[in-house]
CSV table of C-alpha atoms in Angstrom, one decimal:
chain,number,residue,atom,x,y,z
A,94,MET,CA,-0.2,-0.2,0.3
A,95,THR,CA,1.5,3.6,-1.1
A,96,ARG,CA,1.9,6.8,0.9
A,97,TYR,CA,-1.6,8.5,-1.2
A,98,THR,CA,-3.0,4.6,-0.6
A,99,GLU,CA,-2.8,4.8,2.9
A,100,LEU,CA,-4.1,8.3,3.1
A,101,ALA,CA,-6.7,7.6,0.2
A,102,GLU,CA,-8.4,5.3,2.8
A,103,ARG,CA,-7.5,7.4,6.6
A,104,TYR,CA,-9.9,10.4,4.6
A,105,GLY,CA,-11.4,9.1,2.1
A,106,THR,CA,-11.7,10.4,-1.6
A,107,PRO,CA,-12.1,12.8,-3.5
A,108,LEU,CA,-8.6,13.4,-2.2
A,109,TYR,CA,-6.7,16.5,-2.7
A,110,VAL,CA,-2.8,16.2,-0.5
A,111,TYR,CA,-0.4,18.8,-1.1
A,112,ASP,CA,3.2,18.9,0.4
A,113,LEU,CA,4.1,21.4,1.9
A,114,ASP,CA,7.8,21.1,1.5
A,115,ARG,CA,7.3,21.7,-2.7
A,116,VAL,CA,6.0,24.5,-2.0
A,117,ALA,CA,8.6,25.6,-0.4
A,118,ALA,CA,11.1,24.5,-3.3
A,119,ALA,CA,9.3,25.8,-6.2
A,120,ARG,CA,8.8,29.5,-4.7
A,121,ARG,CA,12.7,29.2,-3.2
A,122,ASP,CA,13.6,27.9,-7.3
A,123,LEU,CA,11.4,31.2,-8.4
A,124,LEU,CA,12.8,33.5,-6.3
A,125,GLU,CA,16.5,32.9,-7.2
A,126,ALA,CA,15.6,32.6,-10.8
A,127,LEU,CA,14.7,36.1,-10.9
A,128,PRO,CA,17.1,39.1,-10.5
A,129,GLU,CA,17.8,39.6,-6.8
A,130,PRO,CA,15.8,43.3,-6.8
A,131,PHE,CA,12.2,41.8,-7.8
A,132,SER,CA,9.7,41.6,-6.2
A,133,LEU,CA,7.2,38.2,-6.8
A,134,PHE,CA,4.0,38.7,-6.4
A,135,SER,CA,2.4,35.2,-5.6
A,136,ALA,CA,-1.2,34.8,-6.8
A,137,VAL,CA,-3.8,33.4,-4.9
A,138,LYS,CA,-6.4,32.6,-6.9
A,139,ALA,CA,-3.9,29.6,-8.0
A,140,ASN,CA,-4.7,28.1,-4.2
A,141,PRO,CA,-5.8,30.0,-1.5
A,142,HIS,CA,-5.6,26.8,0.8
A,143,PRO,CA,-4.3,29.1,4.4
A,144,GLU,CA,-1.3,27.2,4.8
A,145,VAL,CA,-0.3,27.1,1.3
A,146,LEU,CA,-0.3,30.5,1.7
A,147,ARG,CA,1.4,30.8,4.7
A,148,VAL,CA,4.0,29.2,3.2
A,149,LEU,CA,4.6,31.1,0.2
A,150,ALA,CA,4.3,34.8,2.7
A,151,GLY,CA,7.5,33.3,4.0
A,152,GLY,CA,9.3,35.5,6.5
A,153,ASP,CA,12.4,34.2,5.4
A,154,GLY,CA,13.2,38.5,4.8
A,155,ARG,CA,13.1,37.2,1.1
A,156,VAL,CA,10.5,39.5,-1.0
A,157,CYS,CA,7.2,37.5,-1.7
A,158,ARG,CA,4.3,39.6,-2.0
A,159,ALA,CA,0.4,38.9,-2.8
A,160,GLU,CA,-1.3,39.5,-6.0
A,161,ILE,CA,-5.1,39.5,-4.7
A,162,SER,CA,-8.7,40.5,-6.7
A,163,SER,CA,-11.0,40.0,-4.1
A,164,LEU,CA,-11.8,40.9,-0.4
A,165,GLY,CA,-11.8,36.7,-0.3
A,166,GLU,CA,-8.6,36.1,-1.3
A,167,LEU,CA,-7.3,39.6,0.6
A,168,ALA,CA,-9.2,37.7,4.2
A,169,ALA,CA,-7.1,34.5,3.3
A,170,ALA,CA,-3.3,36.2,2.3
A,171,LEU,CA,-4.1,38.4,5.7
A,172,GLU,CA,-4.4,35.9,7.4
A,173,ALA,CA,-1.7,34.1,5.8
A,174,GLY,CA,0.8,37.1,6.7
A,175,PHE,CA,1.3,38.1,3.9
A,176,ASP,CA,1.3,42.9,4.4
A,177,ALA,CA,-1.6,43.9,3.1
A,178,ALA,CA,0.6,47.2,2.0
A,179,GLY,CA,2.7,45.4,-0.8
A,180,MET,CA,-0.2,43.7,-2.0
A,181,LEU,CA,-1.3,43.8,-5.9
A,182,TYR,CA,-5.4,44.2,-5.7
A,183,THR,CA,-6.3,43.0,-9.7
A,184,GLY,CA,-9.1,42.1,-11.6
A,185,PRO,CA,-11.9,44.0,-14.4
A,186,GLY,CA,-14.5,44.3,-11.8
A,187,LYS,CA,-13.4,46.0,-8.7
A,188,THR,CA,-16.9,47.4,-7.3
A,189,GLY,CA,-16.9,50.5,-4.0
A,190,GLY,CA,-16.8,48.3,-1.6
A,191,GLU,CA,-14.7,46.4,-2.9
A,192,LEU,CA,-12.0,49.6,-3.2
A,193,ARG,CA,-13.4,51.0,0.4
A,194,ASP,CA,-12.6,48.0,2.2
A,195,ALA,CA,-9.3,46.8,0.6
A,196,LEU,CA,-7.8,49.8,1.4
A,197,ALA,CA,-9.3,50.4,4.8
A,198,ALA,CA,-7.5,47.3,5.1
A,199,GLY,CA,-3.8,48.7,3.7
A,200,VAL,CA,-4.1,47.6,0.4
A,201,ARG,CA,-2.2,50.9,-1.8
A,202,THR,CA,-1.5,49.4,-4.3
A,203,PHE,CA,-4.3,48.4,-7.7
A,204,SER,CA,-3.8,47.4,-11.0
A,205,VAL,CA,-6.0,49.0,-13.1
A,206,GLU,CA,-7.5,47.9,-16.6
A,207,SER,CA,-9.3,51.0,-18.3
A,208,ALA,CA,-9.5,55.0,-17.4
A,209,SER,CA,-13.3,54.6,-15.9
A,210,ASP,CA,-11.6,51.6,-13.8
A,211,LEU,CA,-9.3,54.2,-12.4
A,212,GLU,CA,-11.5,56.8,-11.3
A,213,HIS,CA,-13.1,54.3,-9.5
A,214,VAL,CA,-9.8,53.4,-7.6
A,215,GLY,CA,-9.8,56.9,-6.9
A,216,ALA,CA,-13.0,58.2,-6.0
A,217,ALA,CA,-12.8,55.2,-3.0
A,218,ALA,CA,-9.0,56.5,-2.0
A,219,VAL,CA,-10.3,59.9,-1.6
A,220,ALA,CA,-13.4,59.3,0.7
A,221,GLN,CA,-10.7,57.5,2.8
A,222,GLY,CA,-8.2,59.8,2.5
A,223,ALA,CA,-6.2,57.8,1.1
A,224,ARG,CA,-3.9,57.8,-2.4
A,225,ALA,CA,-3.6,54.9,-4.2
A,226,GLN,CA,-0.6,53.6,-6.2
A,227,CYS,CA,-1.3,52.1,-9.4
A,228,LEU,CA,-0.6,50.6,-12.4
A,229,LEU,CA,-1.7,50.6,-15.4
A,230,ARG,CA,-2.7,47.5,-17.3
A,231,ILE,CA,-1.6,47.3,-20.6
A,232,ASN,CA,-2.8,44.7,-23.2
A,233,SER,CA,0.5,45.2,-25.8
A,234,ALA,CA,-0.4,45.4,-29.5
A,235,SER,CA,2.3,42.9,-30.1
A,236,ALA,CA,3.7,39.4,-28.8
A,237,SER,CA,6.9,37.0,-29.3
A,238,ALA,CA,5.9,33.8,-28.3
A,239,THR,CA,2.9,32.2,-30.3
A,240,THR,CA,3.0,28.6,-28.5
A,241,SER,CA,1.9,29.5,-25.6
A,242,ILE,CA,-1.5,30.7,-23.7
A,243,ARG,CA,-1.7,34.5,-25.3
A,244,MET,CA,-2.6,36.8,-22.6
A,245,THR,CA,-2.7,40.1,-24.5
A,246,GLY,CA,-3.1,41.8,-28.1
A,247,ARG,CA,-6.8,41.3,-28.8
A,248,PRO,CA,-9.6,42.9,-27.7
A,249,SER,CA,-10.0,42.3,-24.3
A,250,GLN,CA,-11.7,42.9,-20.1
A,251,PHE,CA,-8.2,43.6,-19.3
A,252,GLY,CA,-5.3,46.5,-20.1
A,253,ILE,CA,-5.8,49.3,-21.9
A,254,ASP,CA,-5.0,48.9,-25.4
A,255,ALA,CA,-0.9,50.2,-25.4
A,256,GLU,CA,-1.9,52.3,-29.5
A,257,THR,CA,-4.9,54.5,-26.9
A,258,LEU,CA,-2.2,55.0,-24.6
A,259,GLY,CA,-0.9,58.2,-26.3
A,260,GLU,CA,-4.8,59.7,-26.3
A,261,VAL,CA,-6.0,58.7,-22.0
A,262,LEU,CA,-3.1,59.7,-20.7
A,263,PRO,CA,-3.8,63.3,-19.8
A,264,ARG,CA,-7.4,62.1,-18.5
A,265,LEU,CA,-5.1,59.3,-16.5
A,266,ARG,CA,-2.7,62.0,-14.9
A,267,GLU,CA,-5.3,63.6,-13.3
A,268,VAL,CA,-7.5,61.7,-11.5
A,269,PRO,CA,-7.8,62.4,-7.6
A,270,GLY,CA,-6.7,60.6,-5.4
A,271,THR,CA,-4.2,58.9,-7.2
A,272,SER,CA,-0.6,58.2,-8.7
A,273,ILE,CA,0.8,56.5,-11.1
A,274,ALA,CA,3.3,54.3,-10.4
A,275,GLY,CA,4.2,52.4,-13.3
A,276,ALA,CA,2.6,49.4,-15.8
A,277,HIS,CA,1.0,46.3,-15.2
A,278,PHE,CA,1.9,43.5,-17.6
A,279,PHE,CA,0.3,40.2,-18.6
A,280,PRO,CA,0.8,38.9,-21.6
A,281,LEU,CA,1.4,34.8,-21.8
A,282,SER,CA,0.6,31.6,-19.5
A,283,ASN,CA,2.5,28.3,-19.6
A,284,ALA,CA,5.0,29.9,-21.7
A,285,SER,CA,6.2,26.6,-23.9
A,286,ASP,CA,10.3,27.0,-22.4
A,287,GLU,CA,12.9,29.1,-21.9
A,288,ASP,CA,13.2,30.6,-25.0
A,289,SER,CA,9.5,31.5,-25.2
A,290,LEU,CA,9.7,33.3,-21.6
A,291,VAL,CA,12.7,35.5,-21.7
A,292,GLY,CA,11.8,36.5,-25.9
A,293,GLU,CA,8.3,37.7,-23.8
A,294,PHE,CA,10.2,39.2,-21.2
A,295,ARG,CA,12.1,41.2,-23.4
A,296,ASN,CA,9.5,42.2,-26.1
A,297,THR,CA,7.3,43.4,-22.7
A,298,LEU,CA,10.6,45.6,-21.4
A,299,ALA,CA,11.2,47.0,-25.4
A,300,VAL,CA,6.9,47.1,-25.1
A,301,ALA,CA,7.5,49.4,-21.7
A,302,ALA,CA,10.0,51.8,-22.8
A,303,GLU,CA,8.6,52.1,-25.6
A,304,LEU,CA,5.2,53.5,-23.6
A,305,GLU,CA,7.9,55.4,-21.8
A,306,ARG,CA,10.2,57.0,-24.0
A,307,GLU,CA,6.9,58.0,-26.2
A,308,HIS,CA,4.1,58.7,-23.7
A,309,GLY,CA,6.0,59.2,-21.0
A,310,LEU,CA,4.2,57.4,-18.7
A,311,PRO,CA,5.6,57.1,-15.2
A,312,LEU,CA,7.7,54.0,-14.4
A,313,ARG,CA,8.5,53.6,-11.3
A,314,PHE,CA,7.5,49.9,-10.6
A,315,VAL,CA,6.9,47.4,-14.0
A,316,ASP,CA,5.2,44.3,-13.3
A,317,ILE,CA,5.9,42.3,-16.7
A,318,GLY,CA,4.3,39.8,-15.3
A,319,GLY,CA,4.2,35.5,-16.0
A,320,GLY,CA,4.3,32.3,-17.7
A,321,PHE,CA,6.2,30.3,-16.0
A,322,ALA,CA,5.4,26.7,-17.0
A,323,ALA,CA,4.2,24.4,-14.9
A,324,PRO,CA,2.9,20.9,-15.5
A,325,TYR,CA,-1.4,20.4,-14.5
A,326,ALA,CA,-2.9,17.0,-14.5
A,327,VAL,CA,-0.2,15.1,-15.8
A,328,PRO,CA,2.3,13.6,-15.1
A,329,GLY,CA,5.7,15.6,-16.1
A,330,GLU,CA,8.3,17.8,-13.7
A,331,ARG,CA,8.6,21.9,-12.4
A,332,PRO,CA,10.7,23.6,-14.6
A,333,VAL,CA,14.1,24.9,-12.7
A,334,TYR,CA,15.2,28.3,-15.2
A,335,GLU,CA,18.8,27.6,-14.3
A,336,LYS,CA,19.6,30.9,-16.9
A,337,LEU,CA,17.1,33.1,-16.6
A,338,ARG,CA,18.5,35.4,-14.0
A,339,GLY,CA,21.0,36.1,-16.4
A,340,ARG,CA,19.7,36.8,-19.2
A,341,LEU,CA,16.7,39.3,-17.4
A,342,GLU,CA,19.4,41.3,-16.6
A,343,ASP,CA,20.9,41.2,-20.2
A,344,ALA,CA,17.2,42.6,-20.8
A,345,LEU,CA,16.9,45.1,-18.3
A,346,ASP,CA,20.5,46.3,-19.1
A,347,ALA,CA,19.8,47.2,-22.6
A,348,THR,CA,16.1,48.9,-22.0
A,349,PHE,CA,16.3,49.8,-18.7
A,350,PRO,CA,19.8,50.5,-17.7
A,351,ARG,CA,18.7,52.5,-14.4
A,352,TRP,CA,17.2,49.9,-13.1
A,353,ARG,CA,20.5,48.9,-11.1
A,354,LEU,CA,20.5,52.3,-9.6
A,355,GLY,CA,16.9,51.4,-8.3
A,356,GLU,CA,15.1,53.7,-10.0
A,357,VAL,CA,12.6,51.6,-11.9
A,358,HIS,CA,11.5,48.1,-9.6
A,359,PHE,CA,10.6,45.4,-11.3
A,360,ALA,CA,8.4,42.5,-10.2
A,361,CYS,CA,6.6,39.5,-11.7
A,362,GLU,CA,3.8,37.1,-10.9
A,363,SER,CA,3.4,33.1,-10.1
A,364,GLY,CA,0.5,31.0,-9.6
A,365,ARG,CA,0.5,27.6,-11.1
A,366,TYR,CA,4.4,27.3,-11.0
A,367,LEU,CA,4.1,27.9,-7.0
A,368,VAL,CA,1.8,26.1,-6.0
A,369,GLY,CA,1.1,23.4,-9.2
A,370,ASP,CA,3.6,20.3,-8.1
A,371,SER,CA,3.4,20.4,-4.7
A,372,GLY,CA,-0.5,19.0,-4.8
A,373,VAL,CA,-2.1,15.0,-6.4
A,374,LEU,CA,-5.8,14.2,-6.3
A,375,LEU,CA,-6.9,11.1,-5.1
A,376,THR,CA,-9.9,9.9,-6.3
A,377,ARG,CA,-11.6,5.8,-6.1
A,378,VAL,CA,-13.0,4.2,-9.7
A,379,VAL,CA,-17.0,3.7,-8.9
A,380,ASN,CA,-18.0,2.2,-11.8
A,381,ILE,CA,-16.8,0.6,-15.5
A,382,LYS,CA,-18.4,0.7,-18.1
A,383,GLU,CA,-18.8,0.6,-22.1
A,384,SER,CA,-20.6,2.0,-24.5
A,385,ARG,CA,-20.6,1.5,-28.4
A,386,GLY,CA,-17.4,0.3,-28.5
A,387,ARG,CA,-15.8,2.9,-26.2
A,388,THR,CA,-14.8,2.7,-22.1
A,389,PHE,CA,-15.9,5.0,-19.3
A,390,VAL,CA,-14.5,4.9,-15.9
A,391,ILE,CA,-17.0,7.0,-13.5
A,392,LEU,CA,-14.8,9.0,-10.7
A,393,ASP,CA,-16.2,9.8,-7.4
A,394,ALA,CA,-14.0,13.9,-8.6
A,395,GLY,CA,-15.6,14.9,-11.6
A,396,ILE,CA,-15.9,18.7,-12.2
A,397,ASN,CA,-17.3,19.9,-9.3
A,398,THR,CA,-14.3,18.0,-7.4
A,399,PHE,CA,-11.5,19.5,-10.3
A,400,GLY,CA,-13.2,22.4,-12.5
A,401,GLY,CA,-10.5,24.4,-12.8
A,402,MET,CA,-10.3,24.8,-17.1
A,403,SER,CA,-10.3,20.2,-17.2
A,404,GLY,CA,-14.0,20.6,-17.1
A,405,LEU,CA,-14.5,23.8,-19.6
A,406,GLY,CA,-12.1,21.1,-21.9
A,407,ARG,CA,-9.8,23.5,-22.0
A,408,LEU,CA,-6.7,21.9,-20.5
A,409,LEU,CA,-7.7,17.6,-21.3
A,410,PRO,CA,-6.8,15.5,-21.0
A,411,VAL,CA,-5.9,15.3,-17.3
A,412,ALA,CA,-3.4,11.8,-16.9
A,413,VAL,CA,-3.1,8.8,-14.2
A,414,ARG,CA,0.4,8.0,-12.0
A,415,PRO,CA,1.2,5.1,-12.4
A,416,GLU,CA,1.7,3.8,-8.3
A,417,GLY,CA,3.5,1.6,-9.4
A,418,PRO,CA,6.3,-0.7,-12.4
A,419,GLU,CA,3.1,-2.9,-12.9
A,420,GLN,CA,1.0,-0.2,-13.3
A,421,ALA,CA,3.7,2.1,-15.7
A,422,ALA,CA,4.5,-1.2,-17.6
A,423,GLN,CA,1.1,-1.8,-18.8
A,424,ILE,CA,0.1,1.7,-19.8
A,425,ALA,CA,3.3,2.1,-21.3
A,426,ASP,CA,2.7,-1.1,-23.7
A,427,GLY,CA,-0.8,-0.5,-24.0
A,428,THR,CA,-1.8,-3.2,-21.8
A,429,GLY,CA,-4.3,-1.6,-19.7
A,430,LEU,CA,-7.7,0.8,-21.1
A,431,SER,CA,-7.8,3.8,-23.0
A,432,ALA,CA,-10.6,5.0,-21.6
A,433,SER,CA,-12.3,8.7,-20.8
A,434,LEU,CA,-12.8,9.5,-17.3
A,435,VAL,CA,-16.0,11.1,-16.1
A,436,GLY,CA,-16.9,11.8,-12.7
A,437,PRO,CA,-20.6,11.5,-11.4
A,438,LEU,CA,-22.8,14.3,-11.8
A,439,CYS,CA,-25.9,14.1,-14.0
A,440,THR,CA,-24.7,16.0,-17.1
A,441,PRO,CA,-22.6,15.4,-20.1
A,442,GLY,CA,-20.2,18.0,-19.9
A,443,ASP,CA,-18.0,16.2,-16.1
A,444,VAL,CA,-15.7,14.9,-18.5
A,445,LEU,CA,-12.2,15.1,-16.7
A,446,GLY,CA,-10.1,12.9,-20.1
A,447,ARG,CA,-11.4,11.2,-22.6
A,448,GLN,CA,-9.1,8.3,-24.2
A,449,VAL,CA,-6.5,8.5,-21.6
A,450,ASP,CA,-4.1,5.6,-21.3
A,451,LEU,CA,-4.7,4.2,-17.5
A,452,PRO,CA,-3.2,0.2,-16.5
A,453,ASP,CA,-5.7,-2.4,-15.8
A,454,LEU,CA,-8.6,-1.2,-13.5
A,455,ARG,CA,-11.0,-2.8,-10.8
A,456,VAL,CA,-14.5,-0.8,-8.9
A,457,GLY,CA,-12.1,0.4,-5.9
A,458,ASP,CA,-8.8,1.1,-7.2
A,459,VAL,CA,-8.0,4.7,-6.2
A,460,LEU,CA,-6.1,6.5,-8.9
A,461,THR,CA,-3.5,9.6,-8.6
A,462,ILE,CA,-4.3,12.9,-10.5
A,463,PRO,CA,-0.5,14.2,-10.2
A,464,ASN,CA,0.5,18.2,-10.7
A,465,ALA,CA,-2.6,19.1,-8.9
A,466,GLY,CA,-2.0,21.7,-6.4
A,467,ALA,CA,-2.8,24.7,-8.4
A,468,TYR,CA,-7.1,25.7,-10.1
A,469,GLY,CA,-8.2,22.8,-7.3
A,470,PRO,CA,-11.2,23.0,-5.1
A,471,THR,CA,-11.8,26.9,-4.6
A,472,ALA,CA,-11.9,26.9,-9.3
A,473,SER,CA,-14.0,23.9,-9.1
A,474,LEU,CA,-18.2,23.6,-9.2
A,475,LEU,CA,-17.9,22.5,-6.4
A,476,MET,CA,-21.4,23.0,-5.1
A,477,PHE,CA,-23.5,21.7,-8.4
A,478,LEU,CA,-24.9,18.5,-7.1
A,479,GLY,CA,-24.8,19.2,-4.0
A,480,ARG,CA,-21.8,16.5,-3.5
A,481,PRO,CA,-19.4,17.5,-0.8
A,482,ALA,CA,-16.0,19.5,-1.1
A,483,PRO,CA,-13.3,17.2,-1.6
A,484,ALA,CA,-11.2,16.4,1.3
A,485,GLU,CA,-7.3,19.1,1.6
A,486,VAL,CA,-4.4,17.1,3.4
A,487,LEU,CA,-1.1,19.3,3.7
A,488,VAL,CA,1.7,17.3,4.5
A,489,ARG,CA,5.8,18.4,5.3
A,490,GLY,CA,8.1,16.4,5.7
A,491,GLY,CA,5.7,13.6,4.9
A,492,GLU,CA,3.9,14.0,8.3
A,493,VAL,CA,0.4,15.0,8.0
A,494,VAL,CA,-0.2,19.1,10.2
A,495,SER,CA,-3.4,19.6,8.2
A,496,ALA,CA,-7.1,18.0,6.9
A,497,THR,CA,-9.9,20.4,6.4
A,498,ARG,CA,-12.7,20.7,3.9
A,499,ILE,CA,-14.5,23.7,2.3
A,500,GLU,CA,-18.7,23.4,4.4
A,501,HIS,CA,-21.1,25.7,2.3
A,502,ARG,CA,-24.0,26.8,4.6
A,503,ARG,CA,-26.3,29.4,3.7
A,504,SER,CA,-27.1,32.3,6.2
A,505,GLU,CA,-29.0,35.5,6.1
A,506,VAL,CA,-28.6,38.1,4.3
A,507,ALA,CA,-29.7,42.1,5.4
A,508,PRO,CA,-30.6,44.6,3.1
A,509,LEU,CA,-28.3,47.3,2.3
A,510,ASP,CA,-30.4,49.8,3.6
A,511,GLY,CA,-29.7,48.4,6.6
A,512,GLY,CA,-33.2,47.0,7.6
A,513,ALA,CA,-34.6,44.0,8.7
A,514,PRO,CA,-34.4,41.0,5.9
A,515,ARG,CA,-37.6,41.0,4.5
A,516,GLY,CA,-40.9,38.3,3.8
A,517,GLY,CA,-41.6,37.3,0.6
A,518,GLY,CA,-39.2,36.0,0.0
A,519,PRO,CA,-35.0,34.1,-0.3
A,520,ALA,CA,-33.2,36.4,1.6
């Protein structure tokens, strides 16, 4: 019986297991891959478990800050020990209430997506007698990498189109309660290799320098985004970028030579790279059936458990990690199964992978989906069909340090006018 099988027997399935030592290793590797003055933002959305965030927050003197986009993420980051003053609040739909509460908690840096977004931030800051430092998120018209998930260069709710910056910048400079501190870029996700990643960073730095030169964009702080690769729900190893620091320093010297004097501060951000390889999802085979020549392996985990892009058909297929040489041989030589992995939900969309290579299986067997530490329960359809959330177990040094489950409950909601809830319908 493997360690994972033991945990599945002890806590049941579906079950996430997160190794905190691997979170710490990913944090260390990425910080060491970046030039020394860089800041690193950890995207809370990737895995908001408080123990995972506590490791990412560190406390070892190395700069790791929280990137948040909701009051829930703000609360989780504060609980984990992140400093509110160092956080970056992002997102295209910041409400007045969110901005008020974030400013009251001490958040002072915001990524803004448009002129009106900046005005909303400014109005909230003025109401509290504060001043918000704002990074203009730029939707660049150009790109470098072509084999990754593009996040820029097309119509989007994210960012100010670079070609319009010269026209809108005078208006942006005059928004009360704000100061334009710099720019925020996020051109791609999951770069295919280090050359693609470096090429995109170089392109981003060149665009930033051009916008500063042509339009006078203030650049005291520049977030050049992420794109760090990590396998997702398939076997594989997280890359270690051994040459990235030197190549980034060369690119900075070429575009922003004053960075070494501290006149411009740079940052990167990451979600999946920091937490992805720390987690595995354990799920049990509930049934195996044949339908018109195809095999379906029905699991107790579906898109309500692991919905994060796989349930939307964007990152199919997942793959399982063999737990021994016999299983590995069956997958390698094709003597196992080729089947669709589906969940228990009453919807045809509950598919985790199609034509997945599997070992020979029986009802009751436990499968291990590796590299599942990012975009797990909180990126899934947790409440669909009323099934309980998966348990989440955290280990350090091989020992269990936490075992919890997200619980949902319905609570009373007071009207915004402060009066008692009115009858005649659900609160």
